[in-house]
């Protein structure tokens, strides 16, 4: 009777679980137990080195060029302290260098500042002394730390080396592992992927006074003492990457925001709010354009005329996402004039002859050839318009209009134009833009965003794009032609969501690329975090950077929040419990269980309205579906139950013991209108939140049949 036991276990587990408590997922959490972190091992040594027999992490170095490399076992962030033993020669120096990847282990650090070489830090050695580097030299991201000697005279005895963890500064020191969300399944790889994303998000929370310094503020080496402006110096800011750029980049939030929501939302996205405030504050007062990036980098970009129509739109979208996910209306109220001015800036670029946005500020996420009447940019504008129409209702605004035309009309005309002027039926893709060259180029970003933001004019077209995108995968992931052959986890994060939206009853493609690409990333680049990008050959190479300087593999960030999309997708779409408005005031349960190749899953997260949790199980994806979901009481939603392709008249479904579907028709349930399609049977009106036990089986059978 294994199945009956499993169903009972689901109910008991769901009833007893609470967000933030221990569970079987604890072993996947990468966060340290305290802010003082010691290496796990010595990775290697060279030259005249004597390793201690009594202390596996102690070593004595002498002679020029001797090295010891310590391995912290995972990516970390922080300020290093060295303890010197009695045998240390007075006046000696110990070189210290950092790297995220073992490929760049050496006496100099990997690259974090772009045009400058990071070089080596030096700790003065004295017998029985301790040296802690200044806060400005808190390394944003590294796994390997190499110490070295550079003199033939003297001895350096290292008795201890440690790092004070500086990420997530607003988190209490003993609460670093207390995530507000969780995920666990019977697939070890998926658990690793989810928690790598969560830990990456955590590493990307920094103090506003510890951003990356860049030229001309520094002329050599590196430092993390620049200021993210227009917020308090103590504020935590959600930035792009741990090592670099340590700066708010609006486009990144198109992925990173949801990853933070489902994993580390104890602050109700306050660190995102701080980041957005800092970006909006430096809006161009003359044009209304938002900056390509926030401070400290953004002002330099503005002075150089380095602007971006797409990242401008991502800023507008990020403000809307924040508002919807937090139910905090104060931010949008405070910055509405700037956002409205931002809309005017973009809508003035829409060609009234064909209703398409014409991109003139060409910088973007790492692609080439942005510009003109571009599918990706128009998809972003469409989504921004639709989101603010929704928010206008919530805020009680009378209507949003530009040049006498309602936002709804602008969005509708734009969607029609994209589908009539940019679609290539023979290719099964949207073209990049309307130029002759663009008509022969089919980008990943434009096609992904068109599906992701519901710009396609039919479900069939979305499915065609999904299938076409899958033909571009290689053994390492989803190749992006517009990024010169890069594999971009940022864009693939959005592609995963596009596959799920295009194939609501079949998660096969989404899960295949997730497992393939993120498995390669974790196993080859970082066992603990998500990398920024790599090359279609699997190499640590990013053409976006190589165009500036060759051999910049060490510059690639190994903890980049824009690459964490699976963390959100696994919880919100595979788990299936998704907030729709006002921090989950309305929600939907649409589990993408079919094709996921998962037998059992549990996940949950916290929003301002309360805790959301789900646990579901299947048997062979054709026998049964059992789920328990919990939502806050003062909410409403809908519940969809997957059919796994079975005939609707062969399924019996109950919620909390009440039959809602039998013999192909709705049964009196007390939950509202129930309807069936090929992929799901849906109860469209659940008028009050709470706990719901959902069982689905074949008509005329009991669960014992499947034991």
XYZ file of C-alpha atoms in Angstrom:
707
model
C 0.000 0.000 0.000
C 2.810 2.407 -0.822
C 0.563 4.948 -2.536
C -1.816 5.328 0.392
C 1.150 5.798 2.684
C 2.569 8.442 0.331
C -0.711 10.365 0.152
C -0.974 10.349 3.938
C 2.632 11.475 4.239
C 1.964 14.389 1.919
C -0.896 15.585 4.086
C 1.036 15.217 7.336
C 4.170 16.869 5.924
C 2.231 19.814 4.549
C 0.380 20.314 7.809
C 3.535 20.247 9.918
C 5.875 22.265 7.709
C 6.575 25.959 8.141
C 8.802 28.181 6.101
C 12.274 28.690 7.513
C 12.386 25.418 9.450
C 14.717 22.512 8.887
C 13.926 19.834 6.357
C 15.565 17.335 4.033
C 16.649 20.302 1.919
C 19.083 21.563 4.570
C 22.006 19.633 3.122
C 21.699 21.602 -0.136
C 21.976 25.036 1.496
C 25.359 26.544 0.625
C 25.277 29.433 3.083
C 27.788 29.356 5.946
C 26.722 28.638 9.512
C 28.535 31.762 10.709
C 30.221 34.772 9.174
C 33.683 33.443 9.998
C 34.590 30.900 7.312
C 37.656 28.675 7.215
C 38.967 26.796 4.169
C 37.886 23.206 3.756
C 41.225 22.010 2.447
C 44.557 22.913 0.930
C 44.110 22.529 -2.820
C 47.819 22.515 -3.644
C 51.232 24.008 -2.981
C 54.473 24.743 -4.795
C 58.045 25.686 -3.924
C 59.499 25.383 -0.452
C 56.416 24.614 1.624
C 56.061 22.559 4.786
C 52.535 21.506 5.693
C 51.696 21.095 9.350
C 51.088 17.573 10.609
C 48.926 18.788 13.485
C 46.903 21.387 11.578
C 45.735 20.480 8.086
C 45.209 24.150 7.221
C 48.577 25.466 8.391
C 51.727 25.828 6.305
C 55.203 27.332 6.407
C 56.553 28.991 3.258
C 60.097 30.097 2.539
C 62.002 31.232 -0.521
C 60.840 33.218 -3.505
C 57.752 31.906 -5.334
C 56.461 29.425 -2.767
C 52.657 29.116 -2.780
C 49.802 27.455 -0.940
C 46.259 27.464 -2.346
C 43.360 27.128 0.082
C 39.998 25.812 -1.099
C 36.900 27.125 0.672
C 34.758 24.477 -1.021
C 32.263 26.944 -2.463
C 32.055 30.516 -3.676
C 32.243 32.943 -0.763
C 32.581 36.672 -0.209
C 34.408 38.653 2.411
C 37.427 40.079 4.198
C 40.456 37.866 4.841
C 42.338 37.476 8.129
C 45.761 35.798 8.343
C 47.334 34.505 11.552
C 51.111 34.220 11.543
C 53.030 31.720 13.647
C 56.104 32.146 15.811
C 58.441 31.042 13.011
C 57.496 34.019 10.815
C 60.393 36.341 9.998
C 59.773 39.890 11.186
C 59.174 42.271 8.301
C 58.181 39.537 5.851
C 55.267 39.805 3.440
C 52.633 37.315 2.374
C 50.970 37.717 -1.008
C 47.248 36.956 -1.208
C 45.316 36.324 -4.445
C 41.752 35.236 -5.183
C 39.953 33.339 -7.917
C 36.473 31.980 -8.467
C 37.756 29.259 -10.808
C 40.610 26.804 -10.373
C 41.556 27.640 -13.977
C 42.995 30.941 -12.737
C 44.756 29.857 -9.558
C 48.001 31.803 -9.219
C 49.840 34.484 -7.296
C 47.648 37.196 -8.866
C 43.869 37.439 -8.600
C 41.390 36.833 -11.374
C 39.853 39.887 -13.039
C 37.202 41.970 -11.301
C 37.733 45.512 -12.598
C 37.842 45.206 -16.371
C 40.696 47.340 -17.705
C 42.883 46.900 -14.610
C 44.825 43.858 -13.449
C 43.755 42.923 -9.942
C 47.232 41.825 -8.948
C 48.221 40.692 -5.456
C 47.433 41.962 -1.971
C 50.166 41.835 0.661
C 49.833 41.108 4.357
C 52.759 42.193 6.570
C 54.071 39.237 8.543
C 55.266 39.349 12.144
C 55.751 36.499 14.609
C 52.569 35.527 16.487
C 50.538 38.288 14.801
C 47.179 38.654 13.097
C 46.493 40.768 10.037
C 43.057 41.624 8.647
C 42.742 43.386 5.321
C 40.703 46.574 5.147
C 37.023 46.381 4.324
C 37.771 47.863 0.899
C 39.561 44.627 0.079
C 36.626 42.396 0.888
C 36.633 40.163 -2.196
C 33.172 39.912 -3.684
C 33.430 36.367 -4.953
C 36.054 33.647 -4.709
C 36.554 29.998 -3.882
C 40.343 29.617 -4.024
C 42.805 31.781 -2.086
C 46.518 31.541 -2.877
C 49.198 32.818 -0.518
C 52.725 33.343 -1.794
C 56.183 34.565 -0.884
C 58.226 36.880 -3.074
C 61.567 37.064 -1.288
C 64.458 34.631 -0.932
C 65.019 35.711 2.647
C 62.710 34.929 5.520
C 60.050 32.460 6.517
C 56.270 32.929 6.661
C 54.331 30.574 8.910
C 50.569 30.651 8.341
C 48.754 29.068 11.277
C 45.244 30.112 10.244
C 43.452 31.881 7.440
C 39.788 32.849 7.476
C 37.232 35.042 5.744
C 34.589 37.241 7.350
C 31.500 36.742 5.162
C 30.217 40.172 4.074
C 27.319 39.242 1.777
C 23.720 39.699 2.939
C 24.742 42.402 5.455
C 21.224 42.930 6.807
C 20.919 39.258 7.801
C 21.733 38.409 11.405
C 25.008 36.539 11.748
C 23.348 33.351 13.008
C 20.499 33.424 10.449
C 22.426 33.135 7.187
C 20.968 29.689 6.471
C 17.409 30.625 7.430
C 15.954 31.038 3.960
C 12.386 32.278 3.626
C 11.757 29.711 0.880
C 12.627 26.094 0.236
C 12.606 23.414 -2.432
C 13.043 19.662 -2.324
C 12.332 16.884 -4.808
C 13.361 13.338 -5.573
C 15.814 14.717 -8.172
C 19.170 15.554 -6.579
C 20.240 17.721 -9.522
C 17.167 19.944 -9.305
C 17.741 20.438 -5.587
C 21.335 21.482 -6.295
C 20.198 23.874 -9.023
C 17.572 25.534 -6.814
C 19.954 26.109 -3.921
C 22.801 27.277 -6.166
C 20.440 29.974 -7.393
C 19.356 30.870 -3.874
C 22.953 31.150 -2.661
C 23.857 33.271 -5.679
C 21.043 35.649 -4.775
C 22.402 35.811 -1.234
C 25.933 36.603 -2.422
C 24.508 39.411 -4.568
C 23.222 41.285 -1.536
C 25.874 43.869 -0.619
C 26.264 47.004 1.471
C 25.723 50.227 -0.470
C 29.218 51.304 0.574
C 30.906 48.174 -0.827
C 30.310 48.466 -4.553
C 33.120 47.940 -7.048
C 35.459 50.866 -7.596
C 36.443 51.573 -11.198
C 38.722 53.975 -13.046
C 39.263 56.887 -12.649
C 38.583 56.414 -8.924
C 41.308 53.759 -8.869
C 44.276 53.493 -11.209
C 45.641 50.089 -10.237
C 44.465 46.888 -8.598
C 40.942 46.653 -7.264
C 38.777 47.821 -4.387
C 35.201 47.347 -3.237
C 34.631 50.669 -1.506
C 32.605 52.608 -4.066
C 29.173 53.898 -3.087
C 25.779 53.080 -4.536
C 24.245 56.523 -4.256
C 20.870 57.910 -3.173
C 20.360 55.296 -0.443
C 21.871 55.046 3.023
C 25.440 53.732 3.195
C 24.259 50.859 5.411
C 21.450 49.790 3.074
C 21.604 46.349 1.500
C 21.468 46.480 -2.296
C 20.564 43.628 -4.632
C 23.240 43.791 -7.348
C 24.154 41.868 -10.479
C 27.109 39.798 -9.318
C 29.152 39.022 -6.224
C 32.613 39.638 -7.690
C 31.487 42.144 -10.307
C 29.954 44.481 -11.193
C 28.465 44.884 -7.704
C 26.095 47.393 -9.307
C 22.327 47.487 -9.939
C 21.664 46.423 -13.542
C 17.937 46.717 -14.382
C 17.847 43.966 -17.011
C 19.138 41.411 -14.525
C 16.049 41.895 -12.364
C 13.965 40.372 -15.150
C 15.209 37.054 -13.769
C 16.741 37.784 -10.379
C 13.678 39.322 -8.714
C 11.583 36.157 -8.781
C 14.536 34.049 -7.655
C 14.867 36.256 -4.598
C 11.121 36.158 -3.939
C 11.025 32.376 -3.647
C 14.248 31.963 -1.661
C 15.355 35.020 0.341
C 12.398 37.337 0.765
C 12.643 38.004 4.475
C 13.049 41.691 3.629
C 10.003 41.820 1.310
C 12.363 42.772 -1.540
C 13.751 45.780 0.338
C 17.209 45.310 -1.206
C 15.592 45.411 -4.659
C 13.667 48.535 -3.687
C 16.925 50.167 -2.615
C 18.519 49.232 -5.927
C 15.629 50.661 -7.935
C 15.644 53.894 -5.942
C 19.331 54.305 -6.759
C 18.702 53.715 -10.473
C 15.671 55.973 -10.779
C 17.455 58.804 -8.959
C 19.858 59.302 -11.865
C 17.222 59.368 -14.595
C 18.173 61.848 -17.308
C 16.222 64.953 -16.322
C 16.107 66.247 -19.900
C 15.059 63.127 -21.800
C 13.414 60.951 -19.155
C 15.670 58.010 -19.997
C 16.704 55.722 -17.168
C 20.395 54.771 -16.986
C 21.922 51.631 -18.446
C 23.077 50.778 -14.895
C 22.850 52.249 -11.425
C 25.705 53.856 -9.563
C 28.630 53.637 -9.287
C 28.856 52.689 -12.987
C 25.749 54.423 -14.271
C 26.926 58.023 -14.145
C 29.972 57.184 -16.228
C 27.801 55.456 -18.800
C 25.535 58.492 -18.997
C 28.476 60.852 -19.452
C 29.771 58.645 -22.266
C 26.346 58.453 -23.933
C 26.174 54.710 -23.282
C 22.428 54.244 -23.045
C 19.971 51.408 -23.552
C 16.351 51.440 -24.679
C 15.892 47.885 -23.417
C 17.377 48.399 -19.951
C 15.308 51.584 -19.673
C 12.236 49.390 -20.156
C 13.552 46.745 -17.757
C 13.679 49.489 -15.088
C 10.022 50.328 -15.665
C 9.136 46.623 -15.537
C 11.184 46.061 -12.367
C 9.242 48.778 -10.538
C 5.987 47.086 -11.540
C 7.267 43.658 -10.505
C 8.312 45.033 -7.135
C 4.904 46.627 -6.613
C 2.972 43.483 -7.534
C 5.151 41.074 -5.559
C 5.335 43.139 -2.363
C 1.960 44.924 -2.258
C 4.028 48.006 -1.362
C 2.452 50.884 -3.238
C 4.691 53.553 -1.757
C 7.572 53.142 -4.198
C 5.486 53.522 -7.341
C 3.579 56.385 -5.754
C 6.862 58.149 -5.003
C 8.437 57.593 -8.417
C 5.362 57.646 -10.647
C 6.308 60.959 -12.235
C 9.692 59.501 -13.232
C 8.125 56.277 -14.514
C 5.543 58.217 -16.500
C 8.316 60.354 -17.952
C 10.121 57.122 -18.812
C 7.088 55.896 -20.725
C 6.937 59.173 -22.634
C 10.599 58.775 -23.592
C 9.974 55.317 -25.053
C 6.557 55.905 -26.602
C 7.940 58.890 -28.501
C 10.098 56.357 -30.360
C 7.100 54.321 -31.549
C 6.569 54.788 -35.284
C 2.922 55.730 -35.731
C 3.025 54.345 -39.265
C 3.479 50.750 -38.123
C 3.080 50.895 -34.297
C 6.573 49.478 -33.631
C 9.179 50.851 -31.236
C 12.317 51.965 -33.068
C 15.388 51.325 -30.893
C 18.090 54.001 -31.100
C 19.999 53.426 -27.833
C 21.630 50.147 -28.706
C 23.309 48.785 -25.576
C 21.770 45.624 -24.197
C 22.376 42.447 -22.174
C 25.394 41.112 -24.073
C 24.056 40.708 -27.576
C 25.155 42.456 -30.750
C 23.020 44.047 -33.445
C 20.393 45.622 -31.211
C 18.545 48.461 -32.906
C 15.681 49.347 -35.189
C 12.252 47.824 -34.874
C 13.455 44.945 -32.780
C 11.334 42.026 -31.548
C 12.885 41.848 -28.076
C 12.537 45.566 -27.384
C 8.962 45.629 -28.642
C 8.131 42.644 -26.443
C 9.495 44.531 -23.440
C 7.406 47.581 -24.282
C 4.288 45.452 -24.720
C 4.786 43.866 -21.315
C 5.436 47.215 -19.637
C 2.231 48.662 -21.092
C 0.146 45.672 -20.006
C 1.588 45.689 -16.483
C 0.829 49.354 -15.923
C -2.703 48.992 -17.233
C -3.157 46.343 -14.520
C -1.574 48.594 -11.904
C -3.730 51.531 -12.974
C -6.777 49.549 -11.864
C -5.187 48.734 -8.503
C -4.114 52.346 -7.922
C -7.417 53.780 -9.081
C -5.871 55.732 -11.915
C -8.428 56.900 -14.463
C -6.426 55.696 -17.444
C -3.008 55.884 -19.018
C -2.749 57.801 -22.286
C 0.035 58.926 -24.610
C -0.732 61.397 -27.405
C -4.438 60.728 -27.042
C -4.086 56.945 -27.226
C -4.726 54.589 -24.324
C -1.960 52.255 -23.232
C -4.274 49.312 -23.965
C -4.622 50.417 -27.580
C -0.896 51.022 -27.972
C -0.191 47.534 -26.623
C -2.791 45.913 -28.873
C -1.498 47.657 -31.983
C 2.092 46.800 -31.093
C 1.254 43.116 -30.601
C -0.512 43.001 -33.952
C 2.433 44.709 -35.648
C 5.001 42.312 -34.176
C 2.994 39.313 -35.346
C 2.335 40.648 -38.839
C 5.632 42.354 -39.641
C 8.220 40.263 -37.800
C 6.925 36.680 -37.951
C 8.582 34.237 -40.354
C 6.383 31.174 -40.664
C 8.916 29.246 -42.725
C 11.604 29.664 -40.070
C 9.273 29.170 -37.119
C 10.779 32.262 -35.490
C 10.296 35.981 -35.139
C 12.863 37.969 -37.092
C 15.244 40.175 -35.154
C 14.056 43.419 -36.762
C 12.460 44.827 -39.900
C 15.677 45.577 -41.808
C 16.860 43.351 -44.637
C 19.636 41.972 -42.454
C 17.361 41.547 -39.457
C 14.844 39.671 -41.569
C 17.377 36.870 -41.999
C 18.384 36.700 -38.342
C 16.377 34.888 -35.675
C 17.497 35.807 -32.151
C 17.061 33.916 -28.942
C 16.061 37.002 -26.950
C 13.296 38.274 -29.227
C 11.663 34.878 -29.578
C 12.002 34.039 -25.905
C 10.579 37.380 -24.766
C 7.717 37.236 -27.261
C 6.531 33.993 -25.666
C 7.502 34.973 -22.114
C 5.462 38.186 -22.344
C 2.546 36.749 -24.360
C 3.216 38.761 -27.493
C 2.474 35.794 -29.760
C -0.992 36.000 -31.275
C -1.846 32.337 -30.698
C -0.856 29.384 -28.495
C 0.140 27.524 -31.654
C 2.702 30.182 -32.564
C 4.200 30.022 -29.067
C 4.525 26.245 -29.377
C 6.238 26.577 -32.758
C 8.784 28.994 -31.279
C 9.399 26.664 -28.355
C 10.134 23.771 -30.684
C 12.340 25.948 -32.899
C 14.386 27.171 -29.941
C 15.063 23.601 -28.852
C 16.754 22.821 -32.180
C 19.566 25.217 -31.252
C 20.657 23.428 -28.111
C 23.990 21.691 -27.976
C 25.460 19.473 -25.274
C 26.344 22.506 -23.133
C 23.098 24.468 -23.298
C 21.027 26.899 -25.366
C 23.226 28.774 -27.844
C 22.437 32.442 -28.482
C 23.257 33.566 -32.034
C 22.864 37.264 -31.236
C 25.449 36.865 -28.442
C 28.043 35.541 -30.912
C 27.683 31.941 -29.856
C 27.506 32.523 -26.120
C 25.410 30.392 -23.839
C 23.640 32.921 -21.646
C 22.008 31.569 -18.469
C 20.173 34.899 -18.285
C 18.412 34.349 -21.572
C 18.030 30.602 -21.008
C 16.366 31.356 -17.663
C 13.747 33.284 -19.615
C 13.653 30.555 -22.264
C 12.750 27.962 -19.629
C 9.744 30.058 -18.696
C 8.863 30.451 -22.382
C 8.831 26.662 -22.875
C 6.552 26.261 -19.857
C 4.148 28.915 -21.129
C 4.153 27.494 -24.651
C 3.574 23.915 -23.482
C 1.414 24.160 -20.348
C 0.676 20.447 -20.240
C 4.197 19.265 -20.957
C 7.309 20.477 -19.125
C 9.647 18.216 -21.106
C 11.521 20.896 -23.054
C 11.830 23.276 -20.110
C 13.180 20.571 -17.827
C 15.495 19.132 -20.469
C 17.336 22.411 -21.037
C 17.334 23.219 -17.323
C 18.931 19.904 -16.421
C 21.369 19.997 -19.331
C 22.636 23.574 -19.002
C 22.640 24.038 -15.236
C 24.156 20.606 -14.659
C 27.047 21.608 -16.891
C 27.364 24.953 -15.136
C 27.491 23.465 -11.653
C 29.749 20.550 -12.502
C 32.256 22.546 -14.549
C 32.346 26.117 -13.237
C 30.990 26.315 -9.717
C 29.502 23.680 -7.488
C 27.622 26.301 -5.509
C 26.530 29.266 -7.662
C 25.349 30.188 -11.171
C 27.826 31.577 -13.703
C 27.256 34.683 -15.835
C 27.894 33.156 -19.292
C 30.181 30.867 -21.279
C 30.883 29.851 -24.873
C 29.036 27.354 -27.073
C 32.101 25.080 -26.914
C 31.726 24.874 -23.142
C 34.767 27.108 -22.645
C 35.024 29.862 -20.063
C 34.735 32.602 -22.672
C 32.231 35.413 -23.298
C 32.444 37.197 -26.685
C 30.718 40.252 -25.211
C 33.911 40.850 -23.205
C 36.345 39.475 -25.780
C 35.328 42.310 -28.103
C 36.997 44.695 -25.636
C 39.999 42.603 -24.641
C 41.042 39.067 -25.493
C 41.401 36.294 -22.927
C 38.996 37.723 -20.379
C 37.712 34.384 -19.133
C 38.750 35.238 -15.585
C 36.519 38.333 -15.715
C 33.351 36.234 -16.054
C 31.340 36.297 -12.839
C 30.735 32.900 -11.238
C 27.918 34.183 -9.019
C 25.522 36.165 -11.188
C 21.898 36.642 -10.150
C 20.598 36.884 -13.725
C 21.466 33.192 -14.128
C 19.218 31.954 -11.307
C 15.975 31.546 -13.266
C 15.443 27.832 -12.498
C 15.127 28.665 -8.801
C 11.974 30.631 -9.541
C 10.703 28.304 -12.282
C 10.970 25.204 -10.107
C 8.926 26.805 -7.346
C 6.406 28.934 -9.214
C 5.792 26.834 -12.335
C 6.899 23.264 -11.694
C 5.691 23.449 -8.098
C 2.949 25.568 -9.582
C 1.798 27.953 -6.845
C 2.195 31.407 -8.365
C 1.235 34.871 -6.998
C -0.702 37.020 -9.463
C -1.342 40.312 -7.679
C -0.673 42.257 -4.480
C 1.834 39.847 -2.920
C -0.351 36.858 -3.654
C -3.696 38.431 -2.800
C -4.723 36.453 -5.855
C -2.859 33.314 -6.890
C -3.022 30.321 -9.167
C -1.994 26.713 -8.716
C -0.911 25.323 -12.095
C 1.667 22.562 -11.484
C 3.703 21.659 -14.562
C 4.079 18.073 -13.418
C 3.580 16.361 -16.785
C 6.923 15.922 -18.495
C 8.886 17.142 -15.465
C 10.120 13.638 -14.621
C 9.660 14.335 -10.924
C 7.926 11.882 -8.644
C 7.642 14.081 -5.602
C 8.210 17.772 -4.928
C 7.729 20.232 -2.092
C 8.386 23.953 -2.143
C 7.257 27.164 -0.517
C 7.948 30.854 -0.047
C 6.853 33.902 1.936
C 5.194 37.092 0.735
C 3.730 40.040 2.613
C 0.356 38.275 2.709
C 1.811 35.153 4.348
C 3.229 31.743 3.524
C 2.616 29.783 0.320
C 3.499 26.093 0.193
C 2.883 23.147 -2.086
C 3.717 19.485 -2.090
C 2.741 17.131 -4.865
C 3.403 13.595 -6.026
C 2.743 11.574 -9.151
C 3.048 7.913 -10.040
C 4.486 7.177 -13.475
C 2.847 10.402 -14.688
C -0.211 8.458 -15.797
C -1.757 6.988 -12.689
C -2.478 9.669 -10.145
C -1.749 13.152 -8.908
C -1.844 14.128 -5.261
C -1.142 17.575 -3.849
C -1.423 19.674 -0.739
C -1.264 23.441 -1.066
C -1.509 26.154 1.567
C -2.185 29.825 0.916
C -2.911 32.726 3.289
C -6.519 32.889 4.453
C -7.282 36.360 3.142
C -6.549 35.484 -0.494
C -8.359 34.069 -3.510
C -7.156 31.922 -6.358
C -7.656 29.099 -8.807
C -6.625 25.450 -8.747
C -5.655 23.511 -11.876
C -5.051 19.767 -11.826
C -2.900 18.210 -14.579
C -4.537 15.552 -16.739
C -1.282 14.049 -18.105
C -2.952 13.808 -21.498
C -5.706 11.476 -20.357
C -9.260 11.791 -21.609
C -11.277 14.202 -19.482
C -14.056 11.648 -19.034
C -11.614 9.154 -17.523
C -10.539 11.338 -14.592
C -11.988 11.813 -11.123
C -10.738 14.753 -9.057
C -11.481 15.791 -5.498
C -10.480 18.756 -3.342
C -10.660 18.366 0.434
C -12.737 15.232 -0.073
C -15.305 16.903 -2.346
C -15.532 15.573 -5.902
C -15.166 18.435 -8.365
C -14.796 16.496 -11.632
C -16.303 13.171 -12.690
C -17.111 11.541 -16.031
C -15.991 14.574 -18.013
C -18.160 17.139 -16.257
C -18.029 19.464 -13.302
C -19.442 18.148 -10.065
C -20.850 20.265 -7.247
C -17.799 21.293 -5.295
C -18.506 24.468 -3.404
C -15.316 25.923 -4.878
C -16.670 27.730 -7.937
C -16.719 27.100 -11.669
C -14.823 23.996 -12.804
C -13.821 23.505 -16.432
C -11.673 21.022 -18.292
C -9.228 21.407 -21.146
C -6.752 18.931 -22.594
C -4.002 19.765 -20.110
C -5.777 20.761 -16.897
C -9.056 20.650 -15.032
C -9.429 24.051 -13.368
C -11.462 25.409 -10.482
C -11.497 29.062 -11.445
C -12.813 30.606 -8.233
C -11.398 29.591 -4.880
C -12.865 32.363 -2.770
C -10.765 31.920 0.344
C -7.235 30.761 0.963
C -6.296 27.945 3.284
C -5.192 24.340 2.981
C -6.322 22.184 0.077
C -5.787 18.466 -0.469
C -6.130 17.530 -4.135
C -6.464 13.968 -5.439
C -6.809 12.881 -9.065
C -7.215 9.325 -10.351
C -8.860 7.294 -13.066
C -12.627 6.914 -12.800
C -13.731 3.728 -11.099
C -10.460 3.003 -9.344
C -9.152 3.542 -5.863
C -5.680 4.723 -5.008
C -4.963 1.230 -3.736
C -5.135 0.076 -7.367
C -1.785 1.726 -8.002
C 0.058 0.365 -4.961
